[in-house]
JSON list of C-alpha atoms in Angstrom, two decimals:
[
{"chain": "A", "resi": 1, "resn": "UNK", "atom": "CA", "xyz": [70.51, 108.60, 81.88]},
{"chain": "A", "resi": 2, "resn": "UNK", "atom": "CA", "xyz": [69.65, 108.68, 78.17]},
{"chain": "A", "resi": 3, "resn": "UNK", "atom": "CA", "xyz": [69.43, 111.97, 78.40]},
{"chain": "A", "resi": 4, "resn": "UNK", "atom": "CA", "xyz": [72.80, 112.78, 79.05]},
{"chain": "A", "resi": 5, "resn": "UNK", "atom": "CA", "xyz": [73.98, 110.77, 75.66]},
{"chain": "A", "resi": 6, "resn": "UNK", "atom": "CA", "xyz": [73.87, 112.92, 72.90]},
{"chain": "A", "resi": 7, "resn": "UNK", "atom": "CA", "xyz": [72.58, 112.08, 69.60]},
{"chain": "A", "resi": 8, "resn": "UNK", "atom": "CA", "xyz": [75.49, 111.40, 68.02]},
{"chain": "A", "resi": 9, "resn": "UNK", "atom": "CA", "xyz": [76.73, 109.31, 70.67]},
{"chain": "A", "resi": 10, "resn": "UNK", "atom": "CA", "xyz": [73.46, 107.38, 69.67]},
{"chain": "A", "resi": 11, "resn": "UNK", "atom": "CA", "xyz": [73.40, 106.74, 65.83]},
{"chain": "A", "resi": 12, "resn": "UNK", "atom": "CA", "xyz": [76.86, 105.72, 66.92]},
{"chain": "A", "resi": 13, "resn": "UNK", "atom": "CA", "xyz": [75.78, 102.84, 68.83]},
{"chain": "A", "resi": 14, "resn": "UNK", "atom": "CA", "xyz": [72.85, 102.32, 67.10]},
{"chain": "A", "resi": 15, "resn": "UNK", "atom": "CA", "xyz": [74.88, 101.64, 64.00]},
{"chain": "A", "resi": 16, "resn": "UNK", "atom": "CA", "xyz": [76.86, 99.35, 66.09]},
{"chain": "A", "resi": 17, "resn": "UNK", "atom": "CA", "xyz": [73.65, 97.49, 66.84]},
{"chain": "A", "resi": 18, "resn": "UNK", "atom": "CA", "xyz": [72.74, 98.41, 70.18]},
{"chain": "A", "resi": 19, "resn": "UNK", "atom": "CA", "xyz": [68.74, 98.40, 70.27]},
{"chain": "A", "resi": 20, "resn": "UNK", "atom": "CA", "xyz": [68.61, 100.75, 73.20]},
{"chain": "A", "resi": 21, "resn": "UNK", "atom": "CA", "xyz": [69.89, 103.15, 71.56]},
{"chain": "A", "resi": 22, "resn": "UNK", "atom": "CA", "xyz": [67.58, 103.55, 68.61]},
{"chain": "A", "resi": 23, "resn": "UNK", "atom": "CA", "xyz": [64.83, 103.19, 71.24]},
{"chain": "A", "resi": 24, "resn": "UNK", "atom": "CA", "xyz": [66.34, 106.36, 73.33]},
{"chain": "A", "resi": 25, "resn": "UNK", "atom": "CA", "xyz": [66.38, 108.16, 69.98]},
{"chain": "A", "resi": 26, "resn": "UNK", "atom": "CA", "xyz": [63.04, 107.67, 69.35]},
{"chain": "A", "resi": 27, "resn": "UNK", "atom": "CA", "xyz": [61.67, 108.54, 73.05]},
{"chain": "A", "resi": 28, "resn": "UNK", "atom": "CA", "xyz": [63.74, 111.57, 72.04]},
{"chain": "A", "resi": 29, "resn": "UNK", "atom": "CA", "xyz": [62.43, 112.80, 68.98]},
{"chain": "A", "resi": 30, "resn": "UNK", "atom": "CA", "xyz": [58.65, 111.15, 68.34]},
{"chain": "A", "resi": 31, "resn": "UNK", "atom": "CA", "xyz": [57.04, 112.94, 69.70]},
{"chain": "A", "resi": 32, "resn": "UNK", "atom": "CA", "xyz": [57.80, 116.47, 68.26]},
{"chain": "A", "resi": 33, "resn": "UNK", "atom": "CA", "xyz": [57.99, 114.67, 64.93]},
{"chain": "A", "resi": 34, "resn": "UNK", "atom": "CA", "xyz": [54.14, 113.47, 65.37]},
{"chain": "A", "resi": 35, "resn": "UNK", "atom": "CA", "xyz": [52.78, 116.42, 66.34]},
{"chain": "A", "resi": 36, "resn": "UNK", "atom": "CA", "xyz": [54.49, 117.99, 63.11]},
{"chain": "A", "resi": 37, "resn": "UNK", "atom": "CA", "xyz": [53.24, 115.38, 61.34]},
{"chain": "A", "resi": 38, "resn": "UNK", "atom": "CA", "xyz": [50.09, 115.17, 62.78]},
{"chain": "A", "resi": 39, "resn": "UNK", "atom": "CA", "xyz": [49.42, 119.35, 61.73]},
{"chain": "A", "resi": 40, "resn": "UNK", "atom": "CA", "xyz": [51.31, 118.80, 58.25]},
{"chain": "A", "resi": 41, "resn": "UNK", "atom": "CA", "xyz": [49.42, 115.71, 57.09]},
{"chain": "A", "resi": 42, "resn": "UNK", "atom": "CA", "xyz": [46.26, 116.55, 58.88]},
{"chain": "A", "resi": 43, "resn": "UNK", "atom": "CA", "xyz": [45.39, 113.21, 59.84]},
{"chain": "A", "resi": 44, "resn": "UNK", "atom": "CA", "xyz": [46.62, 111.34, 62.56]},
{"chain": "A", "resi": 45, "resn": "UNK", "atom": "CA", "xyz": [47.43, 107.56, 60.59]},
{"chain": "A", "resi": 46, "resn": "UNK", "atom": "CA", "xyz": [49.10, 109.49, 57.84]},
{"chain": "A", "resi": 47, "resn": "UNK", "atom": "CA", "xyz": [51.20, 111.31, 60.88]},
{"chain": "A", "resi": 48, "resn": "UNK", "atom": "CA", "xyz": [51.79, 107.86, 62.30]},
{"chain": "A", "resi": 49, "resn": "UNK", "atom": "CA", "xyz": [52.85, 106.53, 58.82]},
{"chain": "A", "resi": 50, "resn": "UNK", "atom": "CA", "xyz": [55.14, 109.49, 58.33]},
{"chain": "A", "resi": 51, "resn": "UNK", "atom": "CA", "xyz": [56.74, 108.94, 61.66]},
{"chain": "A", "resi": 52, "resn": "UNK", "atom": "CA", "xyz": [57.65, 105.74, 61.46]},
{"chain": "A", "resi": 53, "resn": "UNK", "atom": "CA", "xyz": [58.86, 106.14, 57.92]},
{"chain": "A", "resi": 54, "resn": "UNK", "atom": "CA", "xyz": [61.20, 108.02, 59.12]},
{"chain": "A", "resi": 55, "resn": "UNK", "atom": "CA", "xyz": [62.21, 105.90, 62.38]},
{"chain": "A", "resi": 56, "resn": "UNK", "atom": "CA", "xyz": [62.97, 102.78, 59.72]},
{"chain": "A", "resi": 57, "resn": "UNK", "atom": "CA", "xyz": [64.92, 104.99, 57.83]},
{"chain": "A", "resi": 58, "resn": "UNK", "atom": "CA", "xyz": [67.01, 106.74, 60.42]},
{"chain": "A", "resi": 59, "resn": "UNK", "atom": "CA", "xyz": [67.63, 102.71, 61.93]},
{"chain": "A", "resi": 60, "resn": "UNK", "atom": "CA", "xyz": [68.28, 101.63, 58.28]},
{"chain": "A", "resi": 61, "resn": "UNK", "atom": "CA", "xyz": [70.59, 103.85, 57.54]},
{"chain": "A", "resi": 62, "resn": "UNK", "atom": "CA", "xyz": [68.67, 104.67, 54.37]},
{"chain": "A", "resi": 63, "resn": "UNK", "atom": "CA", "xyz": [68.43, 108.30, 55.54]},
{"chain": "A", "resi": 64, "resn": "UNK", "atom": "CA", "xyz": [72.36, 109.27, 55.85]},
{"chain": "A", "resi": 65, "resn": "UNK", "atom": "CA", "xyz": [72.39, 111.20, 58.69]},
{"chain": "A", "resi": 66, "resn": "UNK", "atom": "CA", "xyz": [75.43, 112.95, 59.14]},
{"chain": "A", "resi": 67, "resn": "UNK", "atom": "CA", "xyz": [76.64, 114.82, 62.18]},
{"chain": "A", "resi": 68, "resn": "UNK", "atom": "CA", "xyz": [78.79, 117.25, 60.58]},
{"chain": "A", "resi": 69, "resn": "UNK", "atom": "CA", "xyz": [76.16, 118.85, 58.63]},
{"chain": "A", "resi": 70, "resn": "UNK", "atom": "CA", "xyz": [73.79, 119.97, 61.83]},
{"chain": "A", "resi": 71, "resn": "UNK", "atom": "CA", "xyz": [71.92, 118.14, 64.69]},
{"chain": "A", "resi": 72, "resn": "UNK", "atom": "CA", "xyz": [69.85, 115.16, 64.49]},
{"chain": "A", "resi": 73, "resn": "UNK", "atom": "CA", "xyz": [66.65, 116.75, 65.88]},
{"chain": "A", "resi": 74, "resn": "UNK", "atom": "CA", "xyz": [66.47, 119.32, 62.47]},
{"chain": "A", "resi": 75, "resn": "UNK", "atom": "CA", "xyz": [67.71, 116.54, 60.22]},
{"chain": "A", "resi": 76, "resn": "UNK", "atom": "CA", "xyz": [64.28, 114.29, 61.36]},
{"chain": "A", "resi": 77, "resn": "UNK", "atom": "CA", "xyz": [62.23, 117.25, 60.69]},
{"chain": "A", "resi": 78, "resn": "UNK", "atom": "CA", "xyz": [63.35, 117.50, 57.13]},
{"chain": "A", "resi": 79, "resn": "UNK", "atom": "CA", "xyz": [63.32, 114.38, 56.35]},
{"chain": "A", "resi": 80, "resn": "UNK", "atom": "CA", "xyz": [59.64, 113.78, 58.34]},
{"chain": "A", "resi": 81, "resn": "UNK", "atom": "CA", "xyz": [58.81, 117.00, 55.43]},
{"chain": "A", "resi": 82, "resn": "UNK", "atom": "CA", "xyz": [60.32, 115.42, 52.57]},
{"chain": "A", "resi": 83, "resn": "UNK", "atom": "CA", "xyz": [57.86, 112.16, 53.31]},
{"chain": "A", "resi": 84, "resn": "UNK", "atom": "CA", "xyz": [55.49, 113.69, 53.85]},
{"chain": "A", "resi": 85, "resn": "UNK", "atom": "CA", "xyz": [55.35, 115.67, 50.79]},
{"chain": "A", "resi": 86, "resn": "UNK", "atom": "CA", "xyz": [55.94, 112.30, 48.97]},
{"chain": "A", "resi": 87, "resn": "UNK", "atom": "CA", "xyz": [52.23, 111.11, 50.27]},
{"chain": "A", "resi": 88, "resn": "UNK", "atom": "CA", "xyz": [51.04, 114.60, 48.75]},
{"chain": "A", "resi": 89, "resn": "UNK", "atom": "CA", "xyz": [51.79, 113.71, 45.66]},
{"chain": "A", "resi": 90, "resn": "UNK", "atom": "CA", "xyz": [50.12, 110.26, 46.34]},
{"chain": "A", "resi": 91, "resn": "UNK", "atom": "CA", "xyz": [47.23, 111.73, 47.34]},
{"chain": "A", "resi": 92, "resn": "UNK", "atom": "CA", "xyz": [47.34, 114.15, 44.34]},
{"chain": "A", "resi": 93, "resn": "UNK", "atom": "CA", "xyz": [47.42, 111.85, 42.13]},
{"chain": "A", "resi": 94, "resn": "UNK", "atom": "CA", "xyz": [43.83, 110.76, 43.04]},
{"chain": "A", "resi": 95, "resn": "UNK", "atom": "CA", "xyz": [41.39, 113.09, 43.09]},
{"chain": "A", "resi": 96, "resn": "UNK", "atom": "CA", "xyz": [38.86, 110.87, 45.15]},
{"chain": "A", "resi": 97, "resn": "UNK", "atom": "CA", "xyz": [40.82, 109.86, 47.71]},
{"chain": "A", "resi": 98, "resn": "UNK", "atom": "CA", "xyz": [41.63, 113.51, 48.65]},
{"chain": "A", "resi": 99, "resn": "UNK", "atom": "CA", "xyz": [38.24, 114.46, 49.21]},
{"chain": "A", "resi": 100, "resn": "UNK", "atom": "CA", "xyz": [37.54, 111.38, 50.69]},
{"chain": "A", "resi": 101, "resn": "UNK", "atom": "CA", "xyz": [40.91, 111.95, 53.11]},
{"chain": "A", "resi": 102, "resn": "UNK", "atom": "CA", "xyz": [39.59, 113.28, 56.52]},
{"chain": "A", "resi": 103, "resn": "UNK", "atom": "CA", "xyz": [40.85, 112.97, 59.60]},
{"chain": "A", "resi": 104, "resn": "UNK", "atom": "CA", "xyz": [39.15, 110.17, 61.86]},
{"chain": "A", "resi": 105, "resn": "UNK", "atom": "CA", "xyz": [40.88, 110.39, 65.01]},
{"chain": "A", "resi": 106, "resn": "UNK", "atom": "CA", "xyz": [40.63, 114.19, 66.78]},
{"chain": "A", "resi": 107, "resn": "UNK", "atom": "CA", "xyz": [43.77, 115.67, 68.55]},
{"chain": "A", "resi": 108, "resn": "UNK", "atom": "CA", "xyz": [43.81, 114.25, 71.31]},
{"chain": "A", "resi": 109, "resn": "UNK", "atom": "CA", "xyz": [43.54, 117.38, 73.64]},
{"chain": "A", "resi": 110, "resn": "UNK", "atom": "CA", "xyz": [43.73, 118.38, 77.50]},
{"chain": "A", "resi": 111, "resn": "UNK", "atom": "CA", "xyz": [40.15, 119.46, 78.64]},
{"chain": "A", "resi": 112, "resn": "UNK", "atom": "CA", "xyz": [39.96, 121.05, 82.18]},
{"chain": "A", "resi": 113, "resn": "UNK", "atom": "CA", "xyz": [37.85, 118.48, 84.16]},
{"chain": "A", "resi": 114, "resn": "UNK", "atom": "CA", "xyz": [36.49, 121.84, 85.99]},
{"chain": "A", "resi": 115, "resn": "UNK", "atom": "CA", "xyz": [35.18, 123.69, 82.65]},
{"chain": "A", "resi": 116, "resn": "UNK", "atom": "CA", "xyz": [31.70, 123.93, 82.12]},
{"chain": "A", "resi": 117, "resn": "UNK", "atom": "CA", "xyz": [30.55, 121.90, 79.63]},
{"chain": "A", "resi": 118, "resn": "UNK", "atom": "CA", "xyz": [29.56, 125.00, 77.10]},
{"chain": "A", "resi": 119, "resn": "UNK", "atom": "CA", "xyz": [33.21, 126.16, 77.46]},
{"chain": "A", "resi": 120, "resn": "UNK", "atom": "CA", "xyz": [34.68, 122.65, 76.94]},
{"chain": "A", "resi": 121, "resn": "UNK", "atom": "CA", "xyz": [32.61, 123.15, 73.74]},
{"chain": "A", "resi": 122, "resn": "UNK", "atom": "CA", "xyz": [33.52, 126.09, 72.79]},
{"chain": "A", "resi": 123, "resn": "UNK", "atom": "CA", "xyz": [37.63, 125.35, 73.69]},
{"chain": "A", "resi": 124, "resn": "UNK", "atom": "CA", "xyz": [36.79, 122.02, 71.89]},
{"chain": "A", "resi": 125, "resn": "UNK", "atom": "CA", "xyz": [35.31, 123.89, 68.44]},
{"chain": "A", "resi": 126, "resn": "UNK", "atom": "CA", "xyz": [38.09, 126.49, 68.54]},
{"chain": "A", "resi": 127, "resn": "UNK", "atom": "CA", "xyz": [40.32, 123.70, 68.29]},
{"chain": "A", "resi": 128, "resn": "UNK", "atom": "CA", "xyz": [39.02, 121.82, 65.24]},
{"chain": "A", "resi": 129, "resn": "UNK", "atom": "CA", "xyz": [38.57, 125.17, 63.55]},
{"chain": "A", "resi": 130, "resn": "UNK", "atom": "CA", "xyz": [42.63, 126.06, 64.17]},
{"chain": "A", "resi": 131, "resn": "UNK", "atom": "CA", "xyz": [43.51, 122.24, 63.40]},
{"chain": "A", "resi": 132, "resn": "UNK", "atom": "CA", "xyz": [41.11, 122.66, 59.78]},
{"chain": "A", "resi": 133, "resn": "UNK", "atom": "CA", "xyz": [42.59, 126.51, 59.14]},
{"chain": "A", "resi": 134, "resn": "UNK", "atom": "CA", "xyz": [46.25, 125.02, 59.70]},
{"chain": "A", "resi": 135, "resn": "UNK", "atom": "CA", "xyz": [45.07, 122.15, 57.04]},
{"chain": "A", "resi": 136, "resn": "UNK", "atom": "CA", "xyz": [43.71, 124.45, 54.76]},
{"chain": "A", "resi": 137, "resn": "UNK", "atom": "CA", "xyz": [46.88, 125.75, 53.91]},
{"chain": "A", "resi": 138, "resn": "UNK", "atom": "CA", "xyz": [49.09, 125.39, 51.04]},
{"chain": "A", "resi": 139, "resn": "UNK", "atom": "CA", "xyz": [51.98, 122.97, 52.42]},
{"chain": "A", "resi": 140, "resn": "UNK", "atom": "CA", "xyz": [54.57, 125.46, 52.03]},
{"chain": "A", "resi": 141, "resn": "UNK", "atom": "CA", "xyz": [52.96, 127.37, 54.33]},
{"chain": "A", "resi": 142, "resn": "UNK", "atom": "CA", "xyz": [51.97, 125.08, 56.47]},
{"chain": "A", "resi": 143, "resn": "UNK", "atom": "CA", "xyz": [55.52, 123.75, 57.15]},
{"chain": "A", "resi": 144, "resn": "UNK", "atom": "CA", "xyz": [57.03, 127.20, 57.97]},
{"chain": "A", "resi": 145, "resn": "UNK", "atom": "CA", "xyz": [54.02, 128.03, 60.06]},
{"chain": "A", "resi": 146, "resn": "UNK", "atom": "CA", "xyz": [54.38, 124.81, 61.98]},
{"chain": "A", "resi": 147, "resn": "UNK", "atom": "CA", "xyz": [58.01, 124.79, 62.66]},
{"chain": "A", "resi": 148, "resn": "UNK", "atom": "CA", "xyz": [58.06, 128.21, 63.42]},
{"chain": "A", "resi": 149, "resn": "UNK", "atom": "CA", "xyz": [54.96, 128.60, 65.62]},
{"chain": "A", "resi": 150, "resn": "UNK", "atom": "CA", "xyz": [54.54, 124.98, 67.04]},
{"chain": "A", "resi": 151, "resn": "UNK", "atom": "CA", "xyz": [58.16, 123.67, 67.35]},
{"chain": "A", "resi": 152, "resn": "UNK", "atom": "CA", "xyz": [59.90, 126.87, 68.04]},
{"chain": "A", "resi": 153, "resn": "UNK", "atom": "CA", "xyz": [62.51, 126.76, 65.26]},
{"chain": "A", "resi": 154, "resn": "UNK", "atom": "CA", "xyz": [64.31, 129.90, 64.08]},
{"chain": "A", "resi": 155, "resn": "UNK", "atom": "CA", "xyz": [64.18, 131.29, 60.37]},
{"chain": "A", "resi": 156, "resn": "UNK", "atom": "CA", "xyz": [67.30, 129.93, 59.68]},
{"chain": "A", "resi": 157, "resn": "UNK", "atom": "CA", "xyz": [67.03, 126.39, 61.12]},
{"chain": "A", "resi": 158, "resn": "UNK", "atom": "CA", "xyz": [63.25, 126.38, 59.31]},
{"chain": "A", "resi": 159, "resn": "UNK", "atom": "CA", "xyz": [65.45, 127.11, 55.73]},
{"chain": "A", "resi": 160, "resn": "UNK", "atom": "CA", "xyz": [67.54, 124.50, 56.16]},
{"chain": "A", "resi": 161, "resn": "UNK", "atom": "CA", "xyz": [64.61, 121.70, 56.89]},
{"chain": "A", "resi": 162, "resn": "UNK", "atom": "CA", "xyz": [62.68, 123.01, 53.78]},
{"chain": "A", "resi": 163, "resn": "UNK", "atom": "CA", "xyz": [65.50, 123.84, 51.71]},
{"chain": "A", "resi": 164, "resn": "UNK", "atom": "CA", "xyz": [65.17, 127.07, 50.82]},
{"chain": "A", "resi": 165, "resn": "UNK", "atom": "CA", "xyz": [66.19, 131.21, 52.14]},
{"chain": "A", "resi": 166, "resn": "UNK", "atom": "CA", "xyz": [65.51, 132.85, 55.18]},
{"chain": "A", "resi": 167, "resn": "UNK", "atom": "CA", "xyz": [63.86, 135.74, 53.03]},
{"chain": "A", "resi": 168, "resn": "UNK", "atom": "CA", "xyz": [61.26, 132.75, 51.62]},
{"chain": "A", "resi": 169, "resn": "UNK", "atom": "CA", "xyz": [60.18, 131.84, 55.45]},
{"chain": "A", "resi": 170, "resn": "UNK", "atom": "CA", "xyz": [60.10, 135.07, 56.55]},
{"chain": "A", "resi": 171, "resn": "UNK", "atom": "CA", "xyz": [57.33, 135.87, 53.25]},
{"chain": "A", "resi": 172, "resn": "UNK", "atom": "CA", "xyz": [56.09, 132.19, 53.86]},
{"chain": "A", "resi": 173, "resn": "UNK", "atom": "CA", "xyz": [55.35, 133.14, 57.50]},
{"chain": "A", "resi": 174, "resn": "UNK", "atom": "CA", "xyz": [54.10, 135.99, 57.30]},
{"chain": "A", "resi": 175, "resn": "UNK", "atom": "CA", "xyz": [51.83, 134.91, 54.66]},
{"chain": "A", "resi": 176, "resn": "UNK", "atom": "CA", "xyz": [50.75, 131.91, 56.50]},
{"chain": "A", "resi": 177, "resn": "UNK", "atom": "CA", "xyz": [49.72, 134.33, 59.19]},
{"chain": "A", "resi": 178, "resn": "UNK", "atom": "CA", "xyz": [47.78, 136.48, 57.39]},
{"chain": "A", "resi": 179, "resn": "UNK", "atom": "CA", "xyz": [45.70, 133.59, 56.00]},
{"chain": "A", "resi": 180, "resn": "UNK", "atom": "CA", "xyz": [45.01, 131.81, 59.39]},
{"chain": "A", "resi": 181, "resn": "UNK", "atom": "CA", "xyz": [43.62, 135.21, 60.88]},
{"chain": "A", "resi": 182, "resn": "UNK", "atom": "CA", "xyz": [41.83, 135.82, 57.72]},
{"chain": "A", "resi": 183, "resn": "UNK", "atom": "CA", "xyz": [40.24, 131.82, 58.65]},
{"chain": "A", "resi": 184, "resn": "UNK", "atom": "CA", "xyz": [39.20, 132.28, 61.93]},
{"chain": "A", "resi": 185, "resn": "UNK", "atom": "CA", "xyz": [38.74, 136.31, 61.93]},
{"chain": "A", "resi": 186, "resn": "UNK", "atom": "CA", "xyz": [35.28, 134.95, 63.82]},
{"chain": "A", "resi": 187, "resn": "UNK", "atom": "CA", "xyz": [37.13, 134.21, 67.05]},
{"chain": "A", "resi": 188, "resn": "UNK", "atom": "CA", "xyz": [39.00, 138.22, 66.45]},
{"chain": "A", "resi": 189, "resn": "UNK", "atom": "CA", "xyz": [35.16, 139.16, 66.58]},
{"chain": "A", "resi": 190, "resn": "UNK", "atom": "CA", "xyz": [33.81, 137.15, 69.78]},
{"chain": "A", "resi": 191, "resn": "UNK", "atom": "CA", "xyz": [36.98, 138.24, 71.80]},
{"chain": "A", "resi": 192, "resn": "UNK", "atom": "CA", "xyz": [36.49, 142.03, 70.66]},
{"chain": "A", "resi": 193, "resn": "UNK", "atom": "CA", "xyz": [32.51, 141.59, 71.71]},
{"chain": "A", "resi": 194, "resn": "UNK", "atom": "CA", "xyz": [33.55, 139.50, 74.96]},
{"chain": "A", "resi": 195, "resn": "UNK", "atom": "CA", "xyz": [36.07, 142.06, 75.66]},
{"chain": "A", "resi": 196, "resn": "UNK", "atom": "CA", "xyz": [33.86, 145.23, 75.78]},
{"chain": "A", "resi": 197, "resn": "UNK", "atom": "CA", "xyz": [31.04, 143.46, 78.04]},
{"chain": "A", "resi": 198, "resn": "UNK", "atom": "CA", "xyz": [33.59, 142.82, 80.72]}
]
């Protein structure tokens, strides 16, 4: 039923105070947000912090969402970016507490209850490598690279969340790219290896 609302429709009576509505928003929208978050912040509190930042804001009204300007689901995004950039600088600002940031929680992930327990490993290693090459890079990069590659956005739609031109994602991308294969060029390796036994 929710889902034939639209957004809109929502904030509209969300505004108006109906609690069901922010709570079919935010079945909506969370979890896309999270796993953004989750890639972007690299840990999976921060990513909870960021999301719900974001949440209080939209039900506050302190983010001024406004329909006319483009849908809901891109607005989150950009605002989910914008706080999340904001705990950057917090954790700039301390040099200890960045090296002492890591991520405590895994990624929660689906594991094949038939794999062998060497390939669970293996799938399981791959992982954490992608999850730490993803962290590793700058967060302009990351952002486009996570939008684009994880949440399906287009160049344009991917400008408009980080606020700048299509030409800069397009570099951004491709640059992000170049950089995660450079990171796990190891895994390039194996498959060539695996690839000539078969």
């Amino acid at each position: 039923m929710d889902d034939l609302i639209s957004d809109t429709e929502l904030i509209r009576q969300m505004r108006n105070g109906d609690k069901s509505a922010f709570t079919a928003l935010y079945r909506r929208h969370q979890a896309a947000l999270y796993r953004y978050a989750v890639l972007r912040c690299g840990s999976n509190a921060l990513a909870a912090d960021v999301v719900q930042d974001v949440f209080m804001g939209l039900m506050t009204d302190q983010y001024k969402y406004d329909a006319l300007r483009g849908q809901l689901r891109y607005f989150l995004f950009g605002v989910a970016r914008n706080v999340a950039m904001k705990h950057d600088s917090a954790l700039q600002k301390t040099a200890s507490a960045m090296n002492e940031l890591e991520d405590d929680d895994p990624l929660d992930e689906v594991i094949c209850e038939n794999a062998a327990p060497l390939e669970r490993l293996m799938r399981d290693r791959m992982a954490e490598d992608l999850r730490q090459a993803i962290a590793s890079l700058a967060m302009h990069y990351r952002d486009v690279l996570i939008l684009y590659e994880m949440h399906e956005m287009s160049y344009l739609e991917i400008a408009d969340i980080c606020q700048i031109n299509v030409g800069t994602v397009r570099s951004r991308l491709s640059r992000a790219r170049l950089a995660l294969a450079e990171r796990l060029s190891q895994y390039r390796s194996a498959c060539a290896v695996n690839g000539q036994r078969a």
